[in-house]
PDB file of C-alpha atoms in Angstrom:
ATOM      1  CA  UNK A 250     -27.533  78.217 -19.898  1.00 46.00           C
ATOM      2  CA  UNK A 251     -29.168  77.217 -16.545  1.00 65.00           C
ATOM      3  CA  UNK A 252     -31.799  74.423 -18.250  1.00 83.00           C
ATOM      4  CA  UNK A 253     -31.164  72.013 -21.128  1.00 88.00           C
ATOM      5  CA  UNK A 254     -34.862  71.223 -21.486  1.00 91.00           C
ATOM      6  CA  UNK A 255     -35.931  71.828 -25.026  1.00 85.00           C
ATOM      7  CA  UNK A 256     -32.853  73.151 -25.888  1.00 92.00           C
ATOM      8  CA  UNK A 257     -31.825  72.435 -29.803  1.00 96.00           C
ATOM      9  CA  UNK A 258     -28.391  70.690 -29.223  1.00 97.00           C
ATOM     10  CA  UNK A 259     -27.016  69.496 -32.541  1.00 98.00           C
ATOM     11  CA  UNK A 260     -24.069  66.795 -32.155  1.00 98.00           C
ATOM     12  CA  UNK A 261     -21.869  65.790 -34.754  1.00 98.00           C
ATOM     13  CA  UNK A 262     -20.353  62.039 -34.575  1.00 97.00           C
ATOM     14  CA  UNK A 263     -22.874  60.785 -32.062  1.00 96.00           C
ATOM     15  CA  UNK A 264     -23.612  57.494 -33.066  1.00 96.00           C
ATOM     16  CA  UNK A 265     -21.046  55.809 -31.478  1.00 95.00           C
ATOM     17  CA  UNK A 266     -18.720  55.873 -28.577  1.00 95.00           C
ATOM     18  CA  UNK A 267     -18.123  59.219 -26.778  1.00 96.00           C
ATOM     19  CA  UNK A 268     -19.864  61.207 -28.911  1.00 97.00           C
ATOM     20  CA  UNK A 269     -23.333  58.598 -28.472  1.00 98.00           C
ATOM     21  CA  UNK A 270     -22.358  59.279 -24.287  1.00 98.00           C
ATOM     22  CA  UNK A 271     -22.679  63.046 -25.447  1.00 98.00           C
ATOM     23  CA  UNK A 272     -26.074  62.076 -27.004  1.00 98.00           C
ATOM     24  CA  UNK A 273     -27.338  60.139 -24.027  1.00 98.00           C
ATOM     25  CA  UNK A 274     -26.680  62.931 -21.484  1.00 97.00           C
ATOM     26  CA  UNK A 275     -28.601  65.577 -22.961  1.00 97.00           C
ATOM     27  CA  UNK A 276     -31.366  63.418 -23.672  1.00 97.00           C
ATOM     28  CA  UNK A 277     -31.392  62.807 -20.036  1.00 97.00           C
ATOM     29  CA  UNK A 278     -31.184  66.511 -19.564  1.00 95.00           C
ATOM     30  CA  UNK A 279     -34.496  66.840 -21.774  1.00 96.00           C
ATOM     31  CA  UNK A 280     -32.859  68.314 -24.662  1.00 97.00           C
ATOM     32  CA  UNK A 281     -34.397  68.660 -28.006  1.00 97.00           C
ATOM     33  CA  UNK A 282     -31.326  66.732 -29.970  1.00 98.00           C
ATOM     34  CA  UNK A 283     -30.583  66.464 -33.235  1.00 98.00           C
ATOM     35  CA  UNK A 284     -27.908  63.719 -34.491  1.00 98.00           C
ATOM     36  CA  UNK A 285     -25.499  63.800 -37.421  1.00 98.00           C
ATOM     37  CA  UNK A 286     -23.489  60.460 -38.633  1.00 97.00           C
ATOM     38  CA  UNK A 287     -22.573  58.885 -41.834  1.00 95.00           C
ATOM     39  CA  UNK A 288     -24.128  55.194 -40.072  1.00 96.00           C
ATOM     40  CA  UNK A 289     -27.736  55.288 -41.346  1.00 96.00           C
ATOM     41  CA  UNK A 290     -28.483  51.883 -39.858  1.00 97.00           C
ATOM     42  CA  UNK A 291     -26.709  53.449 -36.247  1.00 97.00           C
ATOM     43  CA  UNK A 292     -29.011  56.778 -36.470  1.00 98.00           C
ATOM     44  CA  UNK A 293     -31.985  55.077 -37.061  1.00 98.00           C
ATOM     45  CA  UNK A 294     -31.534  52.513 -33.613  1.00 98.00           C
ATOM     46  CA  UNK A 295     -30.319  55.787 -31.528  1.00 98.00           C
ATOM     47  CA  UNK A 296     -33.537  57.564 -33.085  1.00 98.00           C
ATOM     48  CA  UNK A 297     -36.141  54.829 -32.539  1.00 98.00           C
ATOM     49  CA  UNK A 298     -34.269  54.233 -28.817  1.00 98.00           C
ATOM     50  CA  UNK A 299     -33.703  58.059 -27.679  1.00 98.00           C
ATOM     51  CA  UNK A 300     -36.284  59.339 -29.235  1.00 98.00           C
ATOM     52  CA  UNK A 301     -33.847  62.075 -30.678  1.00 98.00           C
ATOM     53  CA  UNK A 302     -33.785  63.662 -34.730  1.00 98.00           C
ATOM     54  CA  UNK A 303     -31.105  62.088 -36.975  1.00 98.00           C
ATOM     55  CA  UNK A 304     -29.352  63.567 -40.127  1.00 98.00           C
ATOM     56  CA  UNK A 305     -27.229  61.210 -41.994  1.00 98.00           C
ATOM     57  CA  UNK A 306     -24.585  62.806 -43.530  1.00 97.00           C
ATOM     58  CA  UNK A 307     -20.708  63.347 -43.991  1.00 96.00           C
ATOM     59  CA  UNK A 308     -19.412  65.587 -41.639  1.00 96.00           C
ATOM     60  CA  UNK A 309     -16.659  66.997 -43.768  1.00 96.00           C
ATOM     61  CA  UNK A 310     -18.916  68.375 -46.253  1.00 97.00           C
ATOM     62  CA  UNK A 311     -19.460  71.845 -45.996  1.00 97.00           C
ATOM     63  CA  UNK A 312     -22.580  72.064 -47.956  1.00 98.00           C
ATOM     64  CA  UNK A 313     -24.324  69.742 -45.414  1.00 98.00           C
ATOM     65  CA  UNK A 314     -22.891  72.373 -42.242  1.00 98.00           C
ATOM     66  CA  UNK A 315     -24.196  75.020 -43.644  1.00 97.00           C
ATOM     67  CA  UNK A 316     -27.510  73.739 -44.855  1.00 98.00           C
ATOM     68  CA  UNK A 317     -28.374  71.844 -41.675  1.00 98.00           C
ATOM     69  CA  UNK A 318     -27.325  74.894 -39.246  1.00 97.00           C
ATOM     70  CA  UNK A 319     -29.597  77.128 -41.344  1.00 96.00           C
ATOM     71  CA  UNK A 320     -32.546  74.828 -40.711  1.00 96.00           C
ATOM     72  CA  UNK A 321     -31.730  74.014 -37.226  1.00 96.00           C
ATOM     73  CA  UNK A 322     -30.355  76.803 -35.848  1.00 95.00           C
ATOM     74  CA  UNK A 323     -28.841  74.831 -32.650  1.00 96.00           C
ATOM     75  CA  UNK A 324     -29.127  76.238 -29.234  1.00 93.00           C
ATOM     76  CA  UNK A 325     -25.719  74.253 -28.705  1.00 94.00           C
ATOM     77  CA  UNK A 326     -23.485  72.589 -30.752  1.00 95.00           C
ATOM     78  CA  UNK A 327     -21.544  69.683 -30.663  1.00 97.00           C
ATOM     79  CA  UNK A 328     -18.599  69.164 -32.965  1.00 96.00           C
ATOM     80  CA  UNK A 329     -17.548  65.386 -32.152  1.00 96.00           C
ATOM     81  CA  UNK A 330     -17.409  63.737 -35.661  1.00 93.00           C
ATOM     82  CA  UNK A 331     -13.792  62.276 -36.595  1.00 90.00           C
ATOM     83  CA  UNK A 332     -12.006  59.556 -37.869  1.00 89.00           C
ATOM     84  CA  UNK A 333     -11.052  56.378 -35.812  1.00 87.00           C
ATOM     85  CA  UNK A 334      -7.132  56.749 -35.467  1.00 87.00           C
ATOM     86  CA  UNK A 335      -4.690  53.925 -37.123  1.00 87.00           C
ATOM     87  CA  UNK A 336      -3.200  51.668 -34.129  1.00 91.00           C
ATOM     88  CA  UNK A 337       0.002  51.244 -35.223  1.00 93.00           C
ATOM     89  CA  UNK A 338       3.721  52.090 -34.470  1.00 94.00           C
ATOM     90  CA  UNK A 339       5.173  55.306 -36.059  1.00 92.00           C
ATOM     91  CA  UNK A 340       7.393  53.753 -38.187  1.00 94.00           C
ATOM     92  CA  UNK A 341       4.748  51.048 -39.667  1.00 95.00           C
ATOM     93  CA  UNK A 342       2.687  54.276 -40.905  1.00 94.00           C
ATOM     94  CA  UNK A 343       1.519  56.015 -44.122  1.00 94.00           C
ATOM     95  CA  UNK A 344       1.288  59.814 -44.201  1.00 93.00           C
ATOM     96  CA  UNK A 345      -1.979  59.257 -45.285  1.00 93.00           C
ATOM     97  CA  UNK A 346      -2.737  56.023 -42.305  1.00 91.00           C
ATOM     98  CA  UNK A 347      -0.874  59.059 -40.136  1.00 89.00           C
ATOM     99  CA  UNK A 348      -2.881  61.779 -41.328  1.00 90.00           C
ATOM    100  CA  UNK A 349      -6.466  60.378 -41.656  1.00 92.00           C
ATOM    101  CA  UNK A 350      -7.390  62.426 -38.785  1.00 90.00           C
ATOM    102  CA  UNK A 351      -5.788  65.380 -39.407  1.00 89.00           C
ATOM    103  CA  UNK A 352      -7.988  65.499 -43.032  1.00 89.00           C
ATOM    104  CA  UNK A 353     -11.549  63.951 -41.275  1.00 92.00           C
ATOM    105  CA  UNK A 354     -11.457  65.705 -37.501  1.00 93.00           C
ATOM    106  CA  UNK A 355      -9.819  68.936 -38.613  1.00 95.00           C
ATOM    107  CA  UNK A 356     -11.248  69.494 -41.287  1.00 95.00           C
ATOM    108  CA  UNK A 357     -15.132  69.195 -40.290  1.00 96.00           C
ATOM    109  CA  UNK A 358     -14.226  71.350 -37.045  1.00 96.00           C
ATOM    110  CA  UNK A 359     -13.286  74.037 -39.671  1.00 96.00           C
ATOM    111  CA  UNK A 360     -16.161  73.787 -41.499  1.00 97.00           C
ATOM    112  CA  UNK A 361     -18.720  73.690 -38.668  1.00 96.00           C
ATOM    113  CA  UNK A 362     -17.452  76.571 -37.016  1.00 95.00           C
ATOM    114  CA  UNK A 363     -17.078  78.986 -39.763  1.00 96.00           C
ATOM    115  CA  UNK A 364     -20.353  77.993 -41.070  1.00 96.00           C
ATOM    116  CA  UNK A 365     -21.721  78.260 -37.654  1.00 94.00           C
ATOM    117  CA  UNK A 366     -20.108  82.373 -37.612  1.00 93.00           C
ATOM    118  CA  UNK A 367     -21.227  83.388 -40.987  1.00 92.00           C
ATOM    119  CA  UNK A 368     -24.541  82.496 -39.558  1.00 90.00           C
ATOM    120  CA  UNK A 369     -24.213  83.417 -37.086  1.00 81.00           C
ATOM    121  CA  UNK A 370     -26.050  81.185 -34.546  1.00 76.00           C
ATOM    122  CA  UNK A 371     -28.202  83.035 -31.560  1.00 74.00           C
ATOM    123  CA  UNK A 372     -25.863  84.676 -29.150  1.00 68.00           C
ATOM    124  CA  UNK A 373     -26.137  82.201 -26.046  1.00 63.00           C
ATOM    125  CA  UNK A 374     -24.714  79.435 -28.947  1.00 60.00           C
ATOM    126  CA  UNK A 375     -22.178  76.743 -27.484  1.00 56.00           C
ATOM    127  CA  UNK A 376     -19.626  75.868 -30.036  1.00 53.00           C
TER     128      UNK A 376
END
């Protein structure tokens, strides 16, 4: 892609942190973006400061990959949704404090992307 500018970029987890930087720089770029997060309150102050479309929604879910790659049909896509990781030695972990982000980050990658090829999206699609 030589031009970003009214590209549909879709970006999971961008509501926060990198994936909000992610957000920022292809609104600078002109795209036409499209934000998924489970923070409703978060979307709605990226939306009303970006200027960008939010979905609120679990990334994990398949249902919601599916449904919202069907409508959208991205230009580019984003997968940066996951769980914050626990800070904590080894040995002061749970498997499931351990594996949180194994079962969150993982697991919506999967769904995203084999939703995404039993579309499939248009052919000059970044995954």
């Amino acid at each position: 892609m030589q031009t970003l500018e009214q590209r549909r970029v879709l970006i999971t987890g961008g509501s926060r942190g990198l994936g909000l930087g992610v957000v920022e720089a292809f609104v600078a770029r002109r795209a036409n973006v499209i934000v998924i997060a489970r923070d409703s309150a978060r979307l709605t102050e990226i939306k009303a400061r970006l200027g960008v479309s939010i979905i609120p929604g679990d990334a994990t879910d398949p249902m919601l990959a599916e449904s919202v790659l069907r409508e959208v049909r991205p230009s580019v896509l984003v997968l940066n949704a996951g769980a914050t990781p626990a800070m904590a030695p080894l040995h002061e972990q749970t498997w499931e404090s351990f594996s949180k982000n194994w079962d969150t980050d993982v697991k919506a990658a999967f769904h995203w992307i084999q939703a995404a090829l039993r579309l499939p999206l248009e052919r000059a699609a970044a995954c």
